[in-house]
């Protein structure tokens, strides 16, 4: 089970960091899993690096 632990905005995107266990955090944006990390801070940093490197995240179609 995932629990929301942080929401942040970056360059027009709203991202959500979910806690899965003490060493696994997942960033979700526009309904898509973007990256994983071992801490909230590292997960947010990874997301920002991906966006800065040119990743475009489209909305997931239902």
Short mmCIF file of C-alpha atoms in Angstrom, two decimals:
data_model
loop_
_atom_site.label_atom_id
_atom_site.label_comp_id
_atom_site.label_asym_id
_atom_site.label_seq_id
_atom_site.Cartn_x
_atom_site.Cartn_y
_atom_site.Cartn_z
CA UNK A 1 0.00 0.00 0.00
CA UNK A 2 1.26 3.45 -0.89
CA UNK A 3 0.84 6.54 1.29
CA UNK A 4 1.21 10.09 0.01
CA UNK A 5 4.00 11.84 1.90
CA UNK A 6 4.84 14.90 -0.22
CA UNK A 7 3.49 17.02 -3.06
CA UNK A 8 5.66 19.47 -4.98
CA UNK A 9 5.53 21.58 -8.13
CA UNK A 10 8.35 21.88 -10.64
CA UNK A 11 8.35 23.61 -14.04
CA UNK A 12 4.59 23.36 -14.46
CA UNK A 13 4.30 19.78 -13.20
CA UNK A 14 2.70 18.70 -9.94
CA UNK A 15 4.38 15.59 -8.59
CA UNK A 16 3.47 13.32 -5.70
CA UNK A 17 5.92 11.28 -3.63
CA UNK A 18 4.44 8.08 -2.22
CA UNK A 19 5.90 5.98 0.58
CA UNK A 20 5.92 2.22 -0.01
CA UNK A 21 8.38 1.07 2.68
CA UNK A 22 11.26 2.68 4.61
CA UNK A 23 13.60 2.46 1.60
CA UNK A 24 11.26 2.86 -1.36
CA UNK A 25 9.63 6.12 -2.46
CA UNK A 26 7.84 6.58 -5.80
CA UNK A 27 7.23 9.83 -7.70
CA UNK A 28 3.98 9.96 -9.66
CA UNK A 29 3.09 12.76 -12.09
CA UNK A 30 0.13 12.95 -14.48
CA UNK A 31 -0.89 9.45 -13.46
CA UNK A 32 2.47 7.90 -14.36
CA UNK A 33 5.22 6.43 -12.19
CA UNK A 34 8.26 8.53 -13.05
CA UNK A 35 11.04 7.37 -10.73
CA UNK A 36 11.87 5.59 -7.48
CA UNK A 37 14.40 6.26 -4.76
CA UNK A 38 15.44 5.44 -1.21
CA UNK A 39 14.38 8.80 0.30
CA UNK A 40 11.89 11.59 -0.30
CA UNK A 41 14.68 14.08 -1.06
CA UNK A 42 16.45 11.80 -3.53
CA UNK A 43 13.16 10.99 -5.27
CA UNK A 44 12.41 14.70 -5.74
CA UNK A 45 15.96 15.35 -6.99
CA UNK A 46 15.71 12.49 -9.52
CA UNK A 47 12.41 13.87 -10.82
CA UNK A 48 13.92 17.33 -11.29
CA UNK A 49 16.95 15.92 -13.13
CA UNK A 50 14.67 13.98 -15.49
CA UNK A 51 12.59 17.10 -16.26
CA UNK A 52 15.73 19.22 -16.72
CA UNK A 53 17.13 16.62 -19.14
CA UNK A 54 14.08 17.01 -21.37
CA UNK A 55 11.56 14.42 -20.17
CA UNK A 56 8.00 15.39 -21.14
CA UNK A 57 5.20 13.77 -19.15
CA UNK A 58 1.87 13.49 -20.91
CA UNK A 59 -1.36 12.68 -19.10
CA UNK A 60 -2.20 9.01 -18.90
CA UNK A 61 -5.24 8.09 -20.96
CA UNK A 62 -8.00 6.27 -19.12
#
